[in-house]
Amino acid sequence: MYGSPPVVETSLGVQFEGLSEFQTLRVASLWERLRAEYPVLEEHDPLQPAFETFGPRSSAINAPGLMLHTKPVQPRFFFISEKGDQLVQFQRDRLAFNWRKREGAEEYPRYESIRAKFEEAFAAIKEWAKEEGLGEPVPNQAEAIYVNFVPLEDANGEKCGLSYFFPWLGGLIGMTEDGLFQFRRRLEDVNGDPVARLNFQLQYGTDEESSRQARLHLHVRGRPNTNTFNEALKMIDAERAIIVRTFAEITSEEAGVIWERKR
């Protein structure tokens, strides 16, 4: 029924410094480089800079704040493949490659394929920035994101509770309508120093067709050992390994049978 774990979106990305001379109009020449493979262009609101920091107040509850812009807000650009399943996100300080499950598009590709597409996108951005005299993108954060949708049905196709897939929720009595579980976890290096953070979010409920399903969002972000793209790639590889291991740890043996997972 399912095959491999039901991944619906994967994103590999870097945040960087260095494109100080960037202007929105210059994106036209970048699209010319990418247009053959990504013929659809969209504009979206930019993402704010995000850094994983660690200290006595790193886990404090954040209160809403007011942000004042002293420069024009520059959009985030989506360069999208014809089928809509592949997407390059770019703004002046970020680059990401996304694979998204779309009707009629191919099934989830191997991680190595997604990683190669991300490398190609960064190489194109770097070459374009050099030719345009914008400077060189210098990574300061690297991240990997996996999103899974899990229909709440057992191996026989019968409706089941959330704990069938996520046994650590077995203490809940009765059937809850919907809910959200989330937490953050520091990830440490061999010396015990925090270097990245795992963000976990599990949301569940009923869709428009009255089918119950869960959405699992695993996101790891941290600073590479050095500010180079090769080190950012190494960190993304490690982050992806953490996501795969976490997924296996939090899901049941019954789920592994359905997904034909090898532990």
PDB file of C-alpha atoms in Angstrom:
ATOM      1  CA  MET A   1       0.000   0.000   0.000  1.00  0.00           C
ATOM      2  CA  TYR A   2       2.713   2.459   0.938  1.00  0.00           C
ATOM      3  CA  GLY A   3       6.111   1.169  -0.191  1.00  0.00           C
ATOM      4  CA  SER A   4       8.807   3.395   1.304  1.00  0.00           C
ATOM      5  CA  PRO A   5       8.022   5.957   4.059  1.00  0.00           C
ATOM      6  CA  PRO A   6       5.613   8.539   2.574  1.00  0.00           C
ATOM      7  CA  VAL A   7       7.913  11.524   2.052  1.00  0.00           C
ATOM      8  CA  VAL A   8       6.018  14.431   0.477  1.00  0.00           C
ATOM      9  CA  GLU A   9       8.718  17.100   0.621  1.00  0.00           C
ATOM     10  CA  THR A  10      12.465  17.345   1.106  1.00  0.00           C
ATOM     11  CA  SER A  11      14.491  20.537   1.278  1.00  0.00           C
ATOM     12  CA  LEU A  12      18.254  21.085   1.447  1.00  0.00           C
ATOM     13  CA  GLY A  13      19.432  24.640   1.993  1.00  0.00           C
ATOM     14  CA  VAL A  14      22.075  27.119   3.037  1.00  0.00           C
ATOM     15  CA  GLN A  15      21.938  30.614   4.440  1.00  0.00           C
ATOM     16  CA  PHE A  16      24.843  32.781   3.380  1.00  0.00           C
ATOM     17  CA  GLU A  17      26.524  36.155   3.464  1.00  0.00           C
ATOM     18  CA  GLY A  18      28.302  37.974   0.690  1.00  0.00           C
ATOM     19  CA  LEU A  19      25.880  39.210  -1.995  1.00  0.00           C
ATOM     20  CA  SER A  20      26.044  42.803  -0.801  1.00  0.00           C
ATOM     21  CA  GLU A  21      25.384  44.324  -4.245  1.00  0.00           C
ATOM     22  CA  PHE A  22      22.330  42.208  -4.996  1.00  0.00           C
ATOM     23  CA  GLN A  23      19.325  43.953  -6.565  1.00  0.00           C
ATOM     24  CA  THR A  24      16.020  42.340  -7.485  1.00  0.00           C
ATOM     25  CA  LEU A  25      16.270  43.223 -11.202  1.00  0.00           C
ATOM     26  CA  ARG A  26      19.437  41.147 -11.495  1.00  0.00           C
ATOM     27  CA  VAL A  27      17.421  37.973 -10.999  1.00  0.00           C
ATOM     28  CA  ALA A  28      16.367  38.140 -14.659  1.00  0.00           C
ATOM     29  CA  SER A  29      19.840  37.069 -15.751  1.00  0.00           C
ATOM     30  CA  LEU A  30      19.837  34.276 -13.152  1.00  0.00           C
ATOM     31  CA  TRP A  31      16.539  32.921 -14.460  1.00  0.00           C
ATOM     32  CA  GLU A  32      18.006  32.784 -17.958  1.00  0.00           C
ATOM     33  CA  ARG A  33      20.542  30.304 -16.591  1.00  0.00           C
ATOM     34  CA  LEU A  34      17.897  28.172 -14.885  1.00  0.00           C
ATOM     35  CA  ARG A  35      14.935  28.586 -17.209  1.00  0.00           C
ATOM     36  CA  ALA A  36      15.458  25.468 -19.329  1.00  0.00           C
ATOM     37  CA  GLU A  37      15.086  23.235 -16.268  1.00  0.00           C
ATOM     38  CA  TYR A  38      12.889  25.533 -14.147  1.00  0.00           C
ATOM     39  CA  PRO A  39      10.551  27.377 -16.557  1.00  0.00           C
ATOM     40  CA  VAL A  40       8.100  28.695 -13.928  1.00  0.00           C
ATOM     41  CA  LEU A  41       8.968  31.759 -11.836  1.00  0.00           C
ATOM     42  CA  GLU A  42       7.144  32.913  -8.698  1.00  0.00           C
ATOM     43  CA  GLU A  43       7.759  35.631  -6.108  1.00  0.00           C
ATOM     44  CA  HIS A  44       7.171  35.042  -2.391  1.00  0.00           C
ATOM     45  CA  ASP A  45       7.817  36.839   0.874  1.00  0.00           C
ATOM     46  CA  PRO A  46      11.446  36.498   2.005  1.00  0.00           C
ATOM     47  CA  LEU A  47      12.514  34.370   4.938  1.00  0.00           C
ATOM     48  CA  GLN A  48      14.129  36.228   7.818  1.00  0.00           C
ATOM     49  CA  PRO A  49      17.735  35.351   8.776  1.00  0.00           C
ATOM     50  CA  ALA A  50      17.799  32.378  11.159  1.00  0.00           C
ATOM     51  CA  PHE A  51      20.736  31.232  13.284  1.00  0.00           C
ATOM     52  CA  GLU A  52      20.851  28.356  15.738  1.00  0.00           C
ATOM     53  CA  THR A  53      22.398  29.829  18.890  1.00  0.00           C
ATOM     54  CA  PHE A  54      23.110  28.117  22.181  1.00  0.00           C
ATOM     55  CA  GLY A  55      23.237  29.674  25.597  1.00  0.00           C
ATOM     56  CA  PRO A  56      21.294  30.061  28.847  1.00  0.00           C
ATOM     57  CA  ARG A  57      18.418  31.835  27.068  1.00  0.00           C
ATOM     58  CA  SER A  58      18.395  29.845  23.833  1.00  0.00           C
ATOM     59  CA  SER A  59      15.257  27.977  24.957  1.00  0.00           C
ATOM     60  CA  ALA A  60      13.305  31.010  26.132  1.00  0.00           C
ATOM     61  CA  ILE A  61       9.743  31.514  24.903  1.00  0.00           C
ATOM     62  CA  ASN A  62       9.792  34.155  22.183  1.00  0.00           C
ATOM     63  CA  ALA A  63       7.344  37.039  22.349  1.00  0.00           C
ATOM     64  CA  PRO A  64       5.983  38.789  19.223  1.00  0.00           C
ATOM     65  CA  GLY A  65       8.072  41.778  18.167  1.00  0.00           C
ATOM     66  CA  LEU A  66       8.002  44.672  15.734  1.00  0.00           C
ATOM     67  CA  MET A  67      10.435  44.582  12.821  1.00  0.00           C
ATOM     68  CA  LEU A  68      11.483  47.809  11.123  1.00  0.00           C
ATOM     69  CA  HIS A  69      12.917  47.670   7.594  1.00  0.00           C
ATOM     70  CA  THR A  70      15.470  50.308   6.601  1.00  0.00           C
ATOM     71  CA  LYS A  71      15.871  48.898   3.071  1.00  0.00           C
ATOM     72  CA  PRO A  72      13.356  47.726   0.451  1.00  0.00           C
ATOM     73  CA  VAL A  73      12.104  44.195   1.155  1.00  0.00           C
ATOM     74  CA  GLN A  74      13.462  41.931  -1.555  1.00  0.00           C
ATOM     75  CA  PRO A  75      11.380  38.872  -2.444  1.00  0.00           C
ATOM     76  CA  ARG A  76      12.222  35.200  -2.412  1.00  0.00           C
ATOM     77  CA  PHE A  77      12.143  33.672  -5.884  1.00  0.00           C
ATOM     78  CA  PHE A  78      10.855  30.209  -6.746  1.00  0.00           C
ATOM     79  CA  PHE A  79      12.251  28.628  -9.912  1.00  0.00           C
ATOM     80  CA  ILE A  80       9.959  25.650 -10.532  1.00  0.00           C
ATOM     81  CA  SER A  81      10.169  22.660 -12.869  1.00  0.00           C
ATOM     82  CA  GLU A  82       7.439  22.007 -15.408  1.00  0.00           C
ATOM     83  CA  LYS A  83       5.920  19.194 -13.313  1.00  0.00           C
ATOM     84  CA  GLY A  84       6.158  21.312 -10.178  1.00  0.00           C
ATOM     85  CA  ASP A  85       8.024  18.655  -8.220  1.00  0.00           C
ATOM     86  CA  GLN A  86      11.421  20.389  -8.238  1.00  0.00           C
ATOM     87  CA  LEU A  87      11.972  23.875  -6.885  1.00  0.00           C
ATOM     88  CA  VAL A  88      14.941  26.187  -6.391  1.00  0.00           C
ATOM     89  CA  GLN A  89      14.341  28.876  -3.757  1.00  0.00           C
ATOM     90  CA  PHE A  90      16.599  31.920  -3.860  1.00  0.00           C
ATOM     91  CA  GLN A  91      16.828  35.223  -2.031  1.00  0.00           C
ATOM     92  CA  ARG A  92      19.786  37.466  -1.352  1.00  0.00           C
ATOM     93  CA  ASP A  93      20.957  35.405   1.630  1.00  0.00           C
ATOM     94  CA  ARG A  94      19.440  31.932   1.064  1.00  0.00           C
ATOM     95  CA  LEU A  95      19.362  29.068  -1.393  1.00  0.00           C
ATOM     96  CA  ALA A  96      17.379  25.843  -1.133  1.00  0.00           C
ATOM     97  CA  PHE A  97      16.419  22.971  -3.373  1.00  0.00           C
ATOM     98  CA  ASN A  98      13.070  21.273  -2.749  1.00  0.00           C
ATOM     99  CA  TRP A  99      11.558  18.076  -4.014  1.00  0.00           C
ATOM    100  CA  ARG A 100       7.769  18.081  -3.621  1.00  0.00           C
ATOM    101  CA  LYS A 101       5.355  15.228  -4.272  1.00  0.00           C
ATOM    102  CA  ARG A 102       3.015  16.234  -7.089  1.00  0.00           C
ATOM    103  CA  GLU A 103       0.342  14.294  -8.955  1.00  0.00           C
ATOM    104  CA  GLY A 104       1.784  12.944 -12.180  1.00  0.00           C
ATOM    105  CA  ALA A 105       5.378  13.557 -11.077  1.00  0.00           C
ATOM    106  CA  GLU A 106       7.909  10.841 -10.337  1.00  0.00           C
ATOM    107  CA  GLU A 107       8.059   9.127  -6.962  1.00  0.00           C
ATOM    108  CA  TYR A 108      10.448  10.256  -4.273  1.00  0.00           C
ATOM    109  CA  PRO A 109      13.996  10.185  -5.712  1.00  0.00           C
ATOM    110  CA  ARG A 110      17.055   9.071  -3.828  1.00  0.00           C
ATOM    111  CA  TYR A 111      18.748  11.540  -1.489  1.00  0.00           C
ATOM    112  CA  GLU A 112      21.836  11.547  -3.709  1.00  0.00           C
ATOM    113  CA  SER A 113      19.749  12.881  -6.600  1.00  0.00           C
ATOM    114  CA  ILE A 114      18.323  15.728  -4.513  1.00  0.00           C
ATOM    115  CA  ARG A 115      21.788  16.562  -3.175  1.00  0.00           C
ATOM    116  CA  ALA A 116      23.201  16.706  -6.726  1.00  0.00           C
ATOM    117  CA  LYS A 117      20.439  19.114  -7.801  1.00  0.00           C
ATOM    118  CA  PHE A 118      21.216  21.309  -4.809  1.00  0.00           C
ATOM    119  CA  GLU A 119      24.917  21.338  -5.709  1.00  0.00           C
ATOM    120  CA  GLU A 120      24.074  22.317  -9.279  1.00  0.00           C
ATOM    121  CA  ALA A 121      21.887  25.178  -8.064  1.00  0.00           C
ATOM    122  CA  PHE A 122      24.587  26.528  -5.756  1.00  0.00           C
ATOM    123  CA  ALA A 123      27.210  26.322  -8.526  1.00  0.00           C
ATOM    124  CA  ALA A 124      24.897  28.289 -10.833  1.00  0.00           C
ATOM    125  CA  ILE A 125      24.285  30.943  -8.157  1.00  0.00           C
ATOM    126  CA  LYS A 126      28.006  31.253  -7.418  1.00  0.00           C
ATOM    127  CA  GLU A 127      28.962  31.623 -11.093  1.00  0.00           C
ATOM    128  CA  TRP A 128      26.126  34.084 -11.737  1.00  0.00           C
ATOM    129  CA  ALA A 129      27.050  36.202  -8.709  1.00  0.00           C
ATOM    130  CA  LYS A 130      30.672  36.337  -9.838  1.00  0.00           C
ATOM    131  CA  GLU A 131      29.787  37.441 -13.354  1.00  0.00           C
ATOM    132  CA  GLU A 132      27.363  40.057 -12.034  1.00  0.00           C
ATOM    133  CA  GLY A 133      29.956  41.399  -9.584  1.00  0.00           C
ATOM    134  CA  LEU A 134      27.781  40.648  -6.563  1.00  0.00           C
ATOM    135  CA  GLY A 135      30.392  38.938  -4.435  1.00  0.00           C
ATOM    136  CA  GLU A 136      30.642  35.327  -3.302  1.00  0.00           C
ATOM    137  CA  PRO A 137      27.994  33.501  -1.240  1.00  0.00           C
ATOM    138  CA  VAL A 138      29.594  32.385   2.043  1.00  0.00           C
ATOM    139  CA  PRO A 139      27.450  29.796   3.919  1.00  0.00           C
ATOM    140  CA  ASN A 140      26.823  30.416   7.622  1.00  0.00           C
ATOM    141  CA  GLN A 141      23.979  27.923   8.239  1.00  0.00           C
ATOM    142  CA  ALA A 142      23.035  24.610   6.620  1.00  0.00           C
ATOM    143  CA  GLU A 143      19.742  22.752   6.927  1.00  0.00           C
ATOM    144  CA  ALA A 144      17.827  19.659   5.902  1.00  0.00           C
ATOM    145  CA  ILE A 145      14.045  19.275   6.088  1.00  0.00           C
ATOM    146  CA  TYR A 146      11.878  16.201   5.561  1.00  0.00           C
ATOM    147  CA  VAL A 147       8.065  16.226   5.599  1.00  0.00           C
ATOM    148  CA  ASN A 148       6.067  12.984   5.776  1.00  0.00           C
ATOM    149  CA  PHE A 149       2.317  12.423   5.527  1.00  0.00           C
ATOM    150  CA  VAL A 150       1.172   9.238   7.267  1.00  0.00           C
ATOM    151  CA  PRO A 151      -2.366   7.963   6.577  1.00  0.00           C
ATOM    152  CA  LEU A 152      -3.642   6.516   9.869  1.00  0.00           C
ATOM    153  CA  GLU A 153      -4.436   3.065   8.515  1.00  0.00           C
ATOM    154  CA  ASP A 154      -2.890  -0.233   9.549  1.00  0.00           C
ATOM    155  CA  ALA A 155      -1.409  -2.947   7.315  1.00  0.00           C
ATOM    156  CA  ASN A 156      -4.935  -4.163   6.464  1.00  0.00           C
ATOM    157  CA  GLY A 157      -6.139  -0.729   5.431  1.00  0.00           C
ATOM    158  CA  GLU A 158      -8.226  -0.321   8.583  1.00  0.00           C
ATOM    159  CA  LYS A 159      -8.359   2.953  10.510  1.00  0.00           C
ATOM    160  CA  CYS A 160      -5.999   3.022  13.470  1.00  0.00           C
ATOM    161  CA  GLY A 161      -4.883   5.317  16.240  1.00  0.00           C
ATOM    162  CA  LEU A 162      -1.812   7.519  16.179  1.00  0.00           C
ATOM    163  CA  SER A 163       0.062   5.178  18.512  1.00  0.00           C
ATOM    164  CA  TYR A 164       0.058   2.428  15.868  1.00  0.00           C
ATOM    165  CA  PHE A 165       2.748   4.415  14.059  1.00  0.00           C
ATOM    166  CA  PHE A 166       4.093   6.408  17.004  1.00  0.00           C
ATOM    167  CA  PRO A 167       4.110   4.057  20.022  1.00  0.00           C
ATOM    168  CA  TRP A 168       5.373   6.694  22.461  1.00  0.00           C
ATOM    169  CA  LEU A 169       1.859   8.187  22.295  1.00  0.00           C
ATOM    170  CA  GLY A 170       0.333   4.961  23.606  1.00  0.00           C
ATOM    171  CA  GLY A 171      -0.496   6.547  26.958  1.00  0.00           C
ATOM    172  CA  LEU A 172      -3.314   8.644  25.474  1.00  0.00           C
ATOM    173  CA  ILE A 173      -6.712   7.229  26.365  1.00  0.00           C
ATOM    174  CA  GLY A 174      -9.450   7.415  23.760  1.00  0.00           C
ATOM    175  CA  MET A 175      -9.466   8.939  20.285  1.00  0.00           C
ATOM    176  CA  THR A 176      -8.389  12.584  20.123  1.00  0.00           C
ATOM    177  CA  GLU A 177      -9.720  14.678  17.242  1.00  0.00           C
ATOM    178  CA  ASP A 178      -6.521  16.480  16.366  1.00  0.00           C
ATOM    179  CA  GLY A 179      -3.348  17.700  17.962  1.00  0.00           C
ATOM    180  CA  LEU A 180       0.174  19.023  17.684  1.00  0.00           C
ATOM    181  CA  PHE A 181       3.342  17.737  19.357  1.00  0.00           C
ATOM    182  CA  GLN A 182       6.576  19.617  18.954  1.00  0.00           C
ATOM    183  CA  PHE A 183       9.973  19.905  20.570  1.00  0.00           C
ATOM    184  CA  ARG A 184      13.527  21.039  19.916  1.00  0.00           C
ATOM    185  CA  ARG A 185      16.709  19.123  20.673  1.00  0.00           C
ATOM    186  CA  ARG A 186      20.317  20.294  20.771  1.00  0.00           C
ATOM    187  CA  LEU A 187      22.742  18.200  18.748  1.00  0.00           C
ATOM    188  CA  GLU A 188      26.311  17.983  20.003  1.00  0.00           C
ATOM    189  CA  ASP A 189      29.666  17.159  18.445  1.00  0.00           C
ATOM    190  CA  VAL A 190      32.174  14.596  19.758  1.00  0.00           C
ATOM    191  CA  ASN A 191      33.358  17.130  22.347  1.00  0.00           C
ATOM    192  CA  GLY A 192      29.863  17.669  23.713  1.00  0.00           C
ATOM    193  CA  ASP A 193      29.514  21.144  22.218  1.00  0.00           C
ATOM    194  CA  PRO A 194      26.139  22.042  20.619  1.00  0.00           C
ATOM    195  CA  VAL A 195      26.466  22.513  16.853  1.00  0.00           C
ATOM    196  CA  ALA A 196      22.928  22.140  15.488  1.00  0.00           C
ATOM    197  CA  ARG A 197      19.300  21.787  16.505  1.00  0.00           C
ATOM    198  CA  LEU A 198      16.609  19.282  15.619  1.00  0.00           C
ATOM    199  CA  ASN A 199      13.097  20.713  15.336  1.00  0.00           C
ATOM    200  CA  PHE A 200      10.346  18.087  15.573  1.00  0.00           C
ATOM    201  CA  GLN A 201       6.672  18.680  14.787  1.00  0.00           C
ATOM    202  CA  LEU A 202       3.912  16.088  14.567  1.00  0.00           C
ATOM    203  CA  GLN A 203       0.455  17.323  13.628  1.00  0.00           C
ATOM    204  CA  TYR A 204      -2.577  15.132  13.059  1.00  0.00           C
ATOM    205  CA  GLY A 205      -6.252  15.423  12.254  1.00  0.00           C
ATOM    206  CA  THR A 206      -8.878  14.693   9.590  1.00  0.00           C
ATOM    207  CA  ASP A 207      -8.633  15.841   5.976  1.00  0.00           C
ATOM    208  CA  GLU A 208     -11.415  17.053   3.670  1.00  0.00           C
ATOM    209  CA  GLU A 209     -12.276  13.463   2.678  1.00  0.00           C
ATOM    210  CA  SER A 210     -12.743  12.422   6.324  1.00  0.00           C
ATOM    211  CA  SER A 211      -9.511  10.418   6.326  1.00  0.00           C
ATOM    212  CA  ARG A 212      -7.274  10.702   9.362  1.00  0.00           C
ATOM    213  CA  GLN A 213      -3.608  11.389   8.775  1.00  0.00           C
ATOM    214  CA  ALA A 214      -0.512  12.739  10.475  1.00  0.00           C
ATOM    215  CA  ARG A 215       2.057  15.213   9.213  1.00  0.00           C
ATOM    216  CA  LEU A 216       5.601  14.782  10.491  1.00  0.00           C
ATOM    217  CA  HIS A 217       8.053  17.655   9.997  1.00  0.00           C
ATOM    218  CA  LEU A 218      11.734  17.067  10.853  1.00  0.00           C
ATOM    219  CA  HIS A 219      14.124  19.997  10.453  1.00  0.00           C
ATOM    220  CA  VAL A 220      17.810  20.138  11.380  1.00  0.00           C
ATOM    221  CA  ARG A 221      19.859  23.342  11.107  1.00  0.00           C
ATOM    222  CA  GLY A 222      23.304  24.389  12.273  1.00  0.00           C
ATOM    223  CA  ARG A 223      26.550  26.135  11.410  1.00  0.00           C
ATOM    224  CA  PRO A 224      29.127  24.332   9.238  1.00  0.00           C
ATOM    225  CA  ASN A 225      32.628  23.814  10.661  1.00  0.00           C
ATOM    226  CA  THR A 226      33.941  26.380   8.177  1.00  0.00           C
ATOM    227  CA  ASN A 227      32.140  28.842   5.938  1.00  0.00           C
ATOM    228  CA  THR A 228      32.527  26.823   2.749  1.00  0.00           C
ATOM    229  CA  PHE A 229      29.965  25.065   0.621  1.00  0.00           C
ATOM    230  CA  ASN A 230      31.775  21.728   0.922  1.00  0.00           C
ATOM    231  CA  GLU A 231      31.519  21.909   4.713  1.00  0.00           C
ATOM    232  CA  ALA A 232      27.878  22.928   4.395  1.00  0.00           C
ATOM    233  CA  LEU A 233      27.273  19.805   2.292  1.00  0.00           C
ATOM    234  CA  LYS A 234      28.989  17.622   4.897  1.00  0.00           C
ATOM    235  CA  MET A 235      26.770  19.095   7.569  1.00  0.00           C
ATOM    236  CA  ILE A 236      23.651  18.536   5.463  1.00  0.00           C
ATOM    237  CA  ASP A 237      24.677  14.892   5.005  1.00  0.00           C
ATOM    238  CA  ALA A 238      24.982  14.554   8.787  1.00  0.00           C
ATOM    239  CA  GLU A 239      21.651  16.330   9.316  1.00  0.00           C
ATOM    240  CA  ARG A 240      19.918  14.026   6.874  1.00  0.00           C
ATOM    241  CA  ALA A 241      21.375  10.993   8.694  1.00  0.00           C
ATOM    242  CA  ILE A 242      19.987  12.372  11.984  1.00  0.00           C
ATOM    243  CA  ILE A 243      16.546  12.806  10.403  1.00  0.00           C
ATOM    244  CA  VAL A 244      16.546   9.238   9.046  1.00  0.00           C
ATOM    245  CA  ARG A 245      17.643   7.850  12.421  1.00  0.00           C
ATOM    246  CA  THR A 246      15.073   9.941  14.302  1.00  0.00           C
ATOM    247  CA  PHE A 247      12.316   8.770  11.964  1.00  0.00           C
ATOM    248  CA  ALA A 248      13.228   5.143  12.630  1.00  0.00           C
ATOM    249  CA  GLU A 249      13.439   5.704  16.396  1.00  0.00           C
ATOM    250  CA  ILE A 250      10.033   7.341  16.761  1.00  0.00           C
ATOM    251  CA  THR A 251       8.018   5.007  14.512  1.00  0.00           C
ATOM    252  CA  SER A 252       6.864   1.476  15.320  1.00  0.00           C
ATOM    253  CA  GLU A 253       7.961  -1.897  13.986  1.00  0.00           C
ATOM    254  CA  GLU A 254       4.482  -2.251  12.457  1.00  0.00           C
ATOM    255  CA  ALA A 255       5.082   0.958  10.513  1.00  0.00           C
ATOM    256  CA  GLY A 256       8.428  -0.394   9.349  1.00  0.00           C
ATOM    257  CA  VAL A 257       6.694  -3.494   7.951  1.00  0.00           C
ATOM    258  CA  ILE A 258       4.200  -1.355   6.006  1.00  0.00           C
ATOM    259  CA  TRP A 259       6.973   0.798   4.578  1.00  0.00           C
ATOM    260  CA  GLU A 260       9.297  -2.173   3.971  1.00  0.00           C
ATOM    261  CA  ARG A 261      11.919  -0.396   6.010  1.00  0.00           C
ATOM    262  CA  LYS A 262      15.255  -1.988   6.770  1.00  0.00           C
ATOM    263  CA  ARG A 263      16.526  -1.077  10.220  1.00  0.00           C
TER     264      ARG A 263
END
